[in-house]
Coordinates of C-alpha atoms in Angstrom, one line a residue:
X22 CA 0.0 -0.1 0.1
X23 CA 1.1 3.6 -0.8
X24 CA 3.1 5.5 2.3
X25 CA 1.3 6.5 5.2
X26 CA 2.4 6.7 8.7
X27 CA 4.7 4.2 10.5
X28 CA 3.0 1.3 12.8
X29 CA 4.2 2.1 16.5
X30 CA 1.9 2.1 19.3
X31 CA 1.0 5.9 19.8
X32 CA 0.2 5.9 16.1
X33 CA -2.1 2.8 16.5
X34 CA -3.8 4.4 19.5
X35 CA -4.5 7.7 17.6
X36 CA -6.0 6.5 14.7
X37 CA -7.9 4.0 17.3
X38 CA -9.1 7.0 19.0
X39 CA -12.3 8.2 17.0
X40 CA -13.6 4.8 17.2
X41 CA -12.7 4.1 20.8
X42 CA -14.0 7.7 21.9
X43 CA -17.3 7.4 19.9
X44 CA -17.7 3.9 21.4
X45 CA -17.2 5.3 24.8
X46 CA -19.5 8.4 24.1
X47 CA -22.5 5.7 23.2
X48 CA -21.7 2.9 26.0
X49 CA -20.5 5.1 28.6
X50 CA -22.3 8.7 28.0
X51 CA -25.3 7.1 26.4
X52 CA -25.0 9.7 23.7
X53 CA -27.6 9.2 20.9
X54 CA -25.9 7.7 17.6
X55 CA -26.2 11.2 15.9
X56 CA -24.1 13.1 18.7
X57 CA -21.8 10.1 18.9
X58 CA -20.8 10.2 15.5
X59 CA -20.5 14.4 15.1
X60 CA -17.9 13.5 18.2
X61 CA -16.3 10.7 16.0
X62 CA -16.2 12.7 13.0
X63 CA -14.8 15.9 14.3
X64 CA -12.2 14.0 16.3
X65 CA -11.2 12.2 13.1
X66 CA -10.8 15.3 11.4
X67 CA -8.6 17.0 14.2
X68 CA -6.5 14.0 14.3
X69 CA -6.1 13.6 10.5
X70 CA -4.8 16.9 10.1
X71 CA -2.6 16.6 13.5
X72 CA -0.8 13.5 13.6
X73 CA -1.4 11.9 10.0
X74 CA -0.5 15.0 7.8
X75 CA -3.9 15.1 6.1
X76 CA -4.6 18.6 4.5
X77 CA -8.0 20.6 4.4
X78 CA -8.3 19.5 0.8
X79 CA -8.1 16.2 1.4
X80 CA -10.7 16.1 4.3
X81 CA -13.1 17.8 2.2
X82 CA -13.0 15.5 -0.6
X83 CA -13.3 12.6 2.1
X84 CA -16.2 14.5 3.6
X85 CA -18.0 15.2 0.3
X86 CA -17.4 11.2 -0.4
X87 CA -19.0 10.4 2.7
X88 CA -22.2 12.4 2.0
X89 CA -22.4 10.8 -1.5
X90 CA -22.2 7.2 0.0
X91 CA -24.7 8.2 2.5
X92 CA -27.2 9.3 0.3
X93 CA -26.9 5.7 -1.4
X94 CA -27.8 4.1 1.8
X95 CA -30.4 6.9 3.1
X96 CA -32.5 6.7 -0.2
X97 CA -33.2 2.9 0.6
X98 CA -33.9 3.6 3.9
X99 CA -36.3 6.3 3.7
X100 CA -38.3 5.0 0.9
X101 CA -38.7 1.5 2.9
X102 CA -39.6 3.7 6.2
X103 CA -42.5 4.9 4.0
X104 CA -43.7 1.8 2.5
X105 CA -43.7 0.1 5.8
X106 CA -45.6 3.0 7.3
X107 CA -48.4 3.0 4.6
X108 CA -48.9 -0.4 5.0
X109 CA -49.0 -0.5 8.9
X110 CA -51.6 2.6 8.8
X111 CA -53.8 0.7 6.8
X112 CA -53.7 -2.5 9.2
X113 CA -52.0 -4.7 6.2
X114 CA -49.0 -5.8 8.7
X115 CA -51.3 -6.6 11.5
X116 CA -53.7 -8.7 9.0
X117 CA -51.1 -10.5 7.7
X118 CA -49.7 -11.7 11.2
X119 CA -53.1 -12.2 12.6
X120 CA -53.8 -14.5 9.2
X121 CA -50.7 -16.3 9.8
X122 CA -51.2 -17.1 13.2
X123 CA -54.7 -18.7 12.8
X124 CA -53.6 -21.2 10.5
X125 CA -52.2 -23.7 13.2
X126 CA -52.2 -24.3 17.1
X127 CA -49.1 -26.0 16.9
X128 CA -46.9 -23.7 19.3
X129 CA -43.7 -24.9 17.4
X130 CA -45.2 -24.1 13.9
X131 CA -46.5 -20.4 15.4
X132 CA -43.0 -19.7 16.3
X133 CA -41.4 -21.0 13.0
X134 CA -43.9 -18.9 10.9
X135 CA -44.0 -16.0 12.8
X136 CA -41.0 -15.7 14.7
X137 CA -38.5 -17.1 11.9
X138 CA -40.4 -16.7 8.5
X139 CA -42.3 -13.5 9.0
X140 CA -39.9 -12.0 10.9
X141 CA -37.4 -12.4 8.2
X142 CA -39.9 -11.4 5.8
X143 CA -40.6 -8.0 7.9
X144 CA -37.0 -7.3 7.7
X145 CA -36.6 -7.8 4.2
X146 CA -39.1 -4.6 3.9
X147 CA -38.6 -2.6 6.3
X148 CA -35.8 -3.4 9.2
X149 CA -35.2 -0.7 11.9
X150 CA -36.5 -3.4 14.4
X151 CA -40.2 -3.5 12.8
X152 CA -39.9 -7.3 12.9
X153 CA -39.4 -7.4 16.8
X154 CA -42.2 -4.8 17.3
X155 CA -44.7 -6.6 15.4
X156 CA -43.8 -10.1 15.8
X157 CA -43.4 -9.9 19.7
X158 CA -47.1 -8.7 20.7
X159 CA -48.2 -11.2 18.3
X160 CA -47.0 -14.4 20.1
X161 CA -47.7 -12.6 23.3
X162 CA -51.5 -12.7 22.1
X163 CA -51.0 -16.3 21.4
X164 CA -50.1 -17.3 24.8
X165 CA -46.2 -17.2 24.5
X166 CA -44.7 -16.1 27.7
X167 CA -43.4 -12.6 27.3
X168 CA -39.5 -13.6 27.5
X169 CA -40.2 -16.3 25.0
X170 CA -42.3 -13.5 22.7
X171 CA -39.2 -11.1 22.9
X172 CA -36.4 -13.5 22.6
X173 CA -37.8 -15.3 19.7
X174 CA -38.3 -12.7 17.0
X175 CA -35.0 -11.4 18.3
X176 CA -33.2 -14.5 17.2
X177 CA -35.4 -15.3 14.3
X178 CA -34.5 -12.1 12.2
X179 CA -31.0 -11.5 13.0
X180 CA -29.7 -13.9 10.1
X181 CA -31.9 -11.9 7.4
X182 CA -30.5 -7.9 8.5
X183 CA -27.6 -7.7 5.8
X184 CA -29.8 -8.2 2.9
X185 CA -32.8 -6.8 4.5
X186 CA -34.6 -3.3 4.3
X187 CA -33.8 -3.6 0.6
X188 CA -30.3 -4.7 1.3
X189 CA -29.3 -1.5 2.8
X190 CA -26.5 -3.1 5.2
X191 CA -25.1 -4.7 2.3
X192 CA -25.2 -1.6 -0.1
X193 CA -23.4 0.2 2.8
X194 CA -20.6 -2.4 3.0
X195 CA -20.3 -1.8 -0.9
X196 CA -19.8 1.6 -0.8
X197 CA -17.5 1.8 2.2
X198 CA -15.4 -1.0 0.8
X199 CA -15.3 -0.8 -3.1
X200 CA -15.1 -4.5 -3.3
X201 CA -16.8 -6.7 -6.0
X202 CA -20.6 -7.0 -5.5
X203 CA -21.0 -10.0 -6.7
X204 CA -18.6 -12.1 -4.7
X205 CA -19.2 -10.2 -2.0
X206 CA -22.7 -11.0 -2.0
X207 CA -22.4 -14.5 -2.6
X208 CA -20.1 -15.0 0.2
X209 CA -22.2 -13.4 2.6
X210 CA -25.3 -15.2 1.8
X211 CA -23.5 -18.4 2.1
X212 CA -22.6 -17.5 5.5
X213 CA -26.0 -16.3 6.5
X214 CA -27.0 -19.3 5.0
X215 CA -25.6 -21.4 7.6
X216 CA -26.9 -19.0 10.2
X217 CA -30.3 -19.5 8.6
X218 CA -30.6 -23.1 9.4
X219 CA -29.2 -22.7 12.8
X220 CA -31.9 -20.3 13.3
X221 CA -34.8 -22.4 13.1
X222 CA -33.1 -25.0 15.7
X223 CA -32.6 -22.0 17.8
X224 CA -36.2 -21.1 17.9
X225 CA -37.2 -24.5 18.7
X226 CA -34.9 -24.7 21.3
X227 CA -36.2 -21.3 23.0
X228 CA -39.4 -22.9 23.8
X229 CA -38.6 -26.2 24.8
X230 CA -35.1 -27.1 24.9
X231 CA -33.8 -30.0 22.6
X232 CA -37.0 -32.3 23.0
X233 CA -38.8 -30.9 19.6
X234 CA -35.6 -31.2 17.5
X235 CA -36.7 -35.0 16.9
X236 CA -40.2 -34.4 15.5
X237 CA -39.3 -31.0 13.9
X238 CA -36.0 -31.5 12.8
X239 CA -37.4 -31.9 8.8
X240 CA -39.5 -29.4 8.8
X241 CA -36.8 -27.1 10.4
X242 CA -34.2 -28.1 7.8
X243 CA -36.4 -28.0 4.8
X244 CA -37.5 -24.2 6.0
X245 CA -34.1 -23.0 6.7
X246 CA -32.5 -24.4 3.1
X247 CA -35.6 -23.1 1.6
X248 CA -34.7 -19.3 3.0
X249 CA -31.0 -19.7 3.2
X250 CA -30.8 -21.2 -0.5
X251 CA -33.2 -18.4 -2.2
X252 CA -31.3 -15.5 -0.3
X253 CA -27.9 -17.4 -2.2
X254 CA -29.6 -17.8 -5.2
X255 CA -30.9 -14.1 -5.7
X256 CA -27.4 -13.1 -4.1
X257 CA -25.7 -15.2 -7.1
X258 CA -28.1 -13.6 -9.3
X259 CA -27.1 -10.1 -8.1
X260 CA -30.4 -9.4 -6.8
X261 CA -29.4 -8.3 -3.6
X262 CA -32.2 -6.0 -2.8
X263 CA -34.8 -8.5 -2.8
X264 CA -32.7 -11.4 -1.3
X265 CA -33.8 -11.3 2.4
X266 CA -37.7 -10.2 1.2
X267 CA -37.6 -13.2 -1.2
X268 CA -36.3 -15.5 1.1
X269 CA -39.0 -14.7 3.7
X270 CA -41.7 -14.8 1.5
X271 CA -40.7 -18.3 0.3
X272 CA -40.3 -19.1 4.1
X273 CA -43.7 -17.8 4.3
X274 CA -45.5 -19.9 1.9
X275 CA -43.3 -23.0 2.9
X276 CA -44.4 -22.6 6.6
X277 CA -47.8 -22.1 5.6
X278 CA -47.8 -25.3 3.7
X279 CA -46.3 -27.1 6.0
X280 CA -49.1 -26.3 8.9
X281 CA -51.7 -27.2 6.4
X282 CA -50.1 -30.5 6.2
X283 CA -49.8 -30.7 9.6
X284 CA -53.9 -30.6 9.4
X285 CA -54.0 -33.8 7.7
X286 CA -54.4 -37.1 8.7
X287 CA -51.7 -38.4 10.7
X288 CA -50.1 -41.0 8.2
X289 CA -49.8 -37.7 5.4
X290 CA -48.5 -35.2 8.0
X291 CA -45.3 -33.9 6.3
X292 CA -44.5 -37.2 4.3
X293 CA -42.8 -37.9 7.7
X294 CA -41.4 -34.4 8.4
X295 CA -43.4 -33.9 11.1
X296 CA -44.6 -36.7 13.3
X297 CA -47.2 -36.7 15.5
X298 CA -46.5 -34.3 18.6
X299 CA -47.7 -36.3 21.8
X300 CA -49.5 -33.6 22.9
X301 CA -50.9 -32.0 19.9
X302 CA -54.3 -32.4 20.9
X303 CA -53.9 -30.8 24.0
X304 CA -54.3 -27.3 22.8
X305 CA -53.5 -24.3 24.9
X306 CA -56.4 -22.0 25.3
X307 CA -55.7 -19.9 22.2
X308 CA -59.0 -19.5 20.8
X309 CA -59.6 -16.3 19.0
X310 CA -56.0 -15.5 19.9
X311 CA -55.7 -13.1 17.2
X312 CA -58.1 -10.8 18.2
X313 CA -56.7 -10.9 21.6
X314 CA -53.2 -9.2 20.3
X315 CA -53.2 -5.6 21.9
X316 CA -54.4 -3.1 19.7
X317 CA -50.9 -1.2 20.5
X318 CA -48.6 -3.8 20.7
X319 CA -46.8 -2.9 17.5
X320 CA -45.9 0.2 15.9
X321 CA -48.9 2.5 15.4
X322 CA -51.2 -0.2 16.6
X323 CA -52.6 -1.4 13.1
X324 CA -55.5 -3.6 13.1
X325 CA -56.9 -5.8 10.6
X326 CA -59.6 -3.3 9.9
X327 CA -58.7 -0.3 8.2
X328 CA -60.1 2.6 10.6
X329 CA -62.8 4.8 9.9
X330 CA -65.0 1.8 9.2
X331 CA -62.8 0.4 6.7
X332 CA -63.8 -3.6 5.3
X333 CA -61.9 -6.2 7.0
X334 CA -58.6 -6.6 5.3
X335 CA -57.9 -10.4 3.7
X336 CA -54.5 -11.5 3.6
X337 CA -54.1 -10.8 -0.1
X338 CA -54.9 -7.3 0.2
X339 CA -52.7 -6.9 3.1
X340 CA -50.0 -8.3 1.1
X341 CA -50.9 -6.0 -2.2
X342 CA -48.1 -3.6 -1.5
X343 CA -45.6 -6.4 -1.3
X344 CA -46.9 -7.8 -4.4
X345 CA -46.5 -4.4 -6.2
X346 CA -42.8 -4.5 -5.1
X347 CA -42.2 -8.1 -6.6
X348 CA -43.5 -6.9 -9.8
X349 CA -41.9 -3.6 -10.1
X350 CA -38.4 -5.4 -9.1
X351 CA -38.8 -8.0 -11.5
X352 CA -39.9 -5.3 -14.1
X353 CA -36.9 -3.0 -13.1
X354 CA -34.1 -6.0 -13.2
X355 CA -35.4 -8.2 -15.5
X356 CA -37.1 -6.6 -18.4
X357 CA -34.1 -5.1 -20.8
X358 CA -36.3 -2.0 -22.1
X359 CA -37.4 -1.3 -18.7
X360 CA -34.1 -1.9 -16.9
X361 CA -32.5 0.6 -19.7
X362 CA -34.8 3.0 -19.5
X363 CA -34.4 3.6 -15.7
X364 CA -30.5 3.3 -16.3
X365 CA -30.8 6.4 -18.7
X366 CA -30.6 9.2 -15.7
X367 CA -27.3 9.1 -14.0
X368 CA -25.5 11.4 -11.3
X369 CA -22.0 11.3 -11.5
X370 CA -19.8 12.7 -8.9
X371 CA -16.0 12.9 -9.4
X372 CA -13.5 12.4 -6.7
X373 CA -9.8 13.4 -7.4
X374 CA -6.8 11.3 -6.2
X375 CA -5.4 12.7 -3.0
X376 CA -1.8 12.4 -0.8
X377 CA -1.1 13.1 2.8
X378 CA 2.1 14.7 3.7
X379 CA 3.0 11.3 5.1
X380 CA 2.7 9.7 1.5
X381 CA -1.0 7.7 2.2
X382 CA -2.4 8.1 -1.5
X383 CA -5.9 7.4 -2.4
X384 CA -6.5 7.1 -6.3
X385 CA -9.1 8.9 -8.2
X386 CA -12.5 7.9 -8.0
X387 CA -16.4 8.9 -9.0
X388 CA -19.8 8.2 -7.2
X389 CA -22.3 6.9 -9.8
X390 CA -26.1 7.1 -8.8
X391 CA -29.2 6.1 -10.9
X392 CA -31.9 7.4 -9.2
X393 CA -34.5 5.9 -11.3
X394 CA -33.2 2.4 -11.1
X395 CA -31.8 2.2 -7.5
X396 CA -33.4 0.2 -4.9
X397 CA -34.7 3.5 -3.5
X398 CA -36.3 4.6 -6.4
X399 CA -38.2 1.0 -7.2
X400 CA -39.3 1.4 -3.5
X401 CA -40.8 4.9 -4.1
X402 CA -43.0 3.2 -7.5
X403 CA -44.2 0.7 -5.1
X404 CA -45.0 3.3 -2.3
X405 CA -47.4 5.3 -5.0
X406 CA -49.2 2.2 -6.2
X407 CA -49.8 1.0 -3.1
X408 CA -51.2 4.2 -2.0
X409 CA -53.4 4.0 -4.9
X410 CA -54.3 0.5 -4.3
X411 CA -55.4 1.0 -0.8
X412 CA -56.9 4.2 -1.5
X413 CA -59.2 2.6 -4.3
X414 CA -60.2 -0.1 -1.7
X415 CA -61.4 1.7 1.0
X416 CA -58.2 1.3 3.7
X417 CA -57.1 4.8 3.3
X418 CA -59.0 7.8 4.2
X419 CA -58.0 11.6 3.7
X420 CA -56.1 13.2 6.7
X421 CA -53.8 9.8 7.4
X422 CA -50.6 11.1 5.1
X423 CA -49.6 13.4 8.2
X424 CA -49.3 10.8 10.5
X425 CA -47.6 8.7 8.3
X426 CA -45.0 11.5 7.2
X427 CA -44.7 12.6 10.5
X428 CA -43.8 8.8 11.8
X429 CA -41.5 8.6 8.7
X430 CA -39.5 12.0 9.6
X431 CA -39.6 11.3 13.4
X432 CA -37.7 7.8 12.8
X433 CA -35.7 9.0 9.4
X434 CA -34.0 11.9 10.6
X435 CA -32.2 11.1 13.4
X436 CA -31.0 7.5 11.6
X437 CA -29.9 9.9 8.6
X438 CA -27.8 12.1 10.8
X439 CA -25.9 9.1 12.4
X440 CA -25.0 7.5 9.2
X441 CA -23.9 10.6 7.6
X442 CA -21.6 11.5 10.8
X443 CA -20.1 7.9 10.7
X444 CA -20.0 7.5 6.9
X445 CA -17.9 10.6 6.8
X446 CA -15.7 9.5 9.9
X447 CA -15.2 6.7 7.9
X448 CA -13.8 8.0 5.2
X449 CA -11.9 10.7 6.5
X450 CA -10.2 7.9 8.5
X451 CA -9.7 5.8 4.9
X452 CA -8.4 9.3 3.2
X453 CA -6.1 9.4 6.0
X454 CA -4.3 6.2 6.1
X455 CA -5.9 5.5 10.0
X456 CA -8.0 2.6 9.1
X457 CA -5.4 1.0 7.1
X458 CA -2.9 1.5 10.2
X459 CA -5.5 0.0 12.5
X460 CA -6.0 -3.1 10.3
X461 CA -2.0 -3.4 10.3
X462 CA -1.7 -3.4 13.9
X463 CA -4.5 -5.9 14.3
X464 CA -3.1 -8.0 11.8
X465 CA 0.2 -8.0 13.5
X466 CA -1.0 -9.0 16.7
X467 CA -3.3 -11.9 15.6
X468 CA -1.9 -12.9 12.8
X469 CA -3.4 -15.9 10.7
X470 CA -6.1 -16.2 13.7
X471 CA -7.5 -12.7 12.7
X472 CA -10.4 -14.4 10.4
X473 CA -11.8 -15.9 13.7
X474 CA -12.1 -12.4 15.2
X475 CA -13.6 -10.9 12.0
X476 CA -17.2 -11.5 12.3
X477 CA -17.0 -10.5 16.7
X478 CA -16.0 -6.9 15.3
X479 CA -19.0 -6.5 13.3
X480 CA -20.9 -8.0 16.3
X481 CA -19.3 -5.5 18.2
X482 CA -20.1 -2.4 15.8
X483 CA -23.6 -3.8 16.0
X484 CA -24.1 -3.6 19.4
X485 CA -22.3 -0.6 20.1
X486 CA -24.5 1.2 17.2
X487 CA -27.4 -0.7 16.9
X488 CA -27.3 -1.2 13.2
X489 CA -25.4 -3.9 11.2
X490 CA -25.5 -0.9 8.6
X491 CA -23.4 1.5 10.7
X492 CA -21.1 -1.3 11.9
X493 CA -20.6 -1.8 8.1
X494 CA -19.6 1.8 7.8
X495 CA -17.4 1.7 10.5
X496 CA -15.6 -1.6 10.3
X497 CA -15.7 -2.4 6.5
X498 CA -13.0 -0.8 5.6
X499 CA -10.8 -1.9 8.1
X500 CA -11.7 -5.6 7.4
X501 CA -10.8 -5.0 3.9
X502 CA -7.4 -3.8 4.6
X503 CA -6.7 -6.7 7.5
X504 CA -7.1 -8.9 4.9
X505 CA -4.7 -7.5 2.5
X506 CA -2.3 -7.0 5.2
X507 CA -2.5 -10.5 5.8
X508 CA -2.6 -11.7 2.1
X509 CA -6.4 -13.1 2.4
X510 CA -9.1 -12.8 0.3
X511 CA -10.7 -9.1 1.3
X512 CA -14.3 -10.5 0.0
X513 CA -14.5 -13.2 2.3
X514 CA -13.4 -11.0 5.3
X515 CA -15.9 -8.4 4.6
X516 CA -18.5 -10.9 4.5
X517 CA -17.5 -12.2 7.8
X518 CA -17.8 -8.7 9.0
X519 CA -21.3 -8.1 8.1
X520 CA -22.2 -11.9 9.3
X521 CA -21.1 -10.8 12.7
X522 CA -22.8 -7.5 12.3
X523 CA -26.1 -9.2 11.2
X524 CA -26.1 -11.9 14.1
X525 CA -25.4 -8.9 16.2
X526 CA -28.9 -7.7 16.0
X527 CA -30.3 -10.1 18.3
X528 CA -28.2 -8.6 21.2
X529 CA -28.1 -4.9 20.0
X530 CA -29.5 -2.8 23.1
X531 CA -32.0 -0.7 20.9
X532 CA -33.6 -3.8 19.6
X533 CA -33.8 -5.5 22.9
X534 CA -35.5 -2.4 24.5
X535 CA -38.1 -2.6 21.7
X536 CA -38.6 -6.2 22.3
X537 CA -39.1 -5.5 26.1
X538 CA -41.6 -2.8 25.6
X539 CA -43.8 -4.1 23.2
X540 CA -44.5 -7.2 25.8
X541 CA -44.6 -5.4 28.9
X542 CA -40.9 -6.5 30.2
X543 CA -39.4 -3.1 30.7
X544 CA -36.6 -3.3 32.8
X545 CA -35.8 -6.8 32.2
X546 CA -33.7 -6.2 29.3
X547 CA -30.8 -8.0 31.3
X548 CA -32.8 -11.5 31.2
X549 CA -33.9 -11.1 27.3
X550 CA -29.9 -10.3 26.3
X551 CA -28.7 -13.3 28.5
X552 CA -30.8 -15.6 26.6
X553 CA -30.2 -14.1 22.9
X554 CA -26.4 -13.9 23.8
X555 CA -25.8 -17.8 23.9
X556 CA -27.4 -18.1 20.4
X557 CA -25.6 -15.3 19.0
X558 CA -22.4 -16.1 20.4
X559 CA -22.4 -19.7 19.1
X560 CA -23.4 -18.7 15.4
X561 CA -20.9 -16.1 15.3
X562 CA -18.1 -18.0 16.7
X563 CA -19.2 -20.9 14.2
X564 CA -19.0 -18.3 11.1
X565 CA -15.5 -17.4 12.6
X566 CA -14.4 -20.8 12.5
X567 CA -15.7 -21.2 8.8
X568 CA -14.4 -18.3 7.7
X569 CA -10.6 -19.0 9.1
X570 CA -10.8 -22.7 7.7
X571 CA -11.9 -21.0 4.1
X572 CA -9.2 -18.4 4.2
X573 CA -6.3 -20.2 5.6
X574 CA -7.2 -23.3 4.5
X575 CA -9.2 -23.8 1.3
X576 CA -8.6 -20.4 -0.6
X577 CA -4.7 -20.5 0.1

């Protein structure tokens, strides 16, 4: 790598200071991500000039590039928030959940349908803790203990975070690392596919220990392979923006089919995938459970009835917005005339080559955005069409737009400011050589064992910042550079980073607080984290071992 400061303990600590101070501000001082990110950016800019010979002109280039990269992610986030809030306001989200819950009284199947498949689907279309906020109160309404109701969606959605929310976390990782997207997507999907397979067993274990494994082994494996395989295939085809969304939808369809088969005569149940449960006929008192779900359990308190006297919403009408999304994405990506038309407008921001006084050089580059073809654009078209459908069907009444916009702004502004500040900090550290120096120091200490640590760095970022996207922004370039220093594949290392960040979502304090708040467990967050941490640690460690074996043995 060209030039840069010498690797000394003092220089390494100086390079680490922005990250350490930001983490301390969030953990110790309880500062919000926005304020901590701004503090980190200001400190990085100051240290870049004082200790790393970075001229003000270079800082300007880094900051502008950070703004550009941020917009790439924020375009998706704002559009996804708007789509979710539209569907939630008309009662579509709650109708989908209640419809699913009524299909079976088998508690393991209910957990797999709602806590695994439905939570993964919600992560695919919304993110931001929405799967936890929606699924946890639904499970309480079905009669599950509040602790289980909080833990299950936390564990069940984590594997799908990286490519959820229209792949905003994955897009952030691409943006800050500059690695080949096709290979990065495939390796990420493979690591998370393993986590997906383990998640089904984790959910069954949360409810009843290892006892359900024998009777549900085939169903869990089939569901895990179907969902993880769907994500991997779509990643291979470079359709990252719908990978988790489609995987969740496939999981929903498959789990609903399994639930219907479970009602069949005993000899035909699951073709042996799900043998008869000894207590299957001893149903818990869950009659009308869907109706008992507290109206205020999820964000906005959506109901299966549109407000204002709208007719009851059936499953397909509730799913209409997501049917539209599927059609829009298919047309925009698979139909060449439409695809080329959307690519017709491009916004390009060039960035000059830079060099610090210590010799660290960054080559020239450019940021290219196709607003019409961008995932955020596809989501925007979906929002417009879904609005027209719900309005024509009588579920949307005048005057509700202000509430929806207010919620989107309230959620989007703090998130946007935090992402912008953290991305600009990450870019300043990259342009000054601080990130490479950090990676060089960590690699020197850990050597070939570094891949074992890589997913835990992603986990740490997700826990501290509350977001896999922010974790990727903070540590993506560091992981890439560590791999280059060790002469390992940076794509696989970056995939380990986002795998750890994705799985870290099940112990991220912000999401745990959301889970406990929606099931009446405020103040018992430690109890919930104590359970989710065990499953998180196991999955992250397995990803690290697999990554180490691949990087040091198979791919050498």
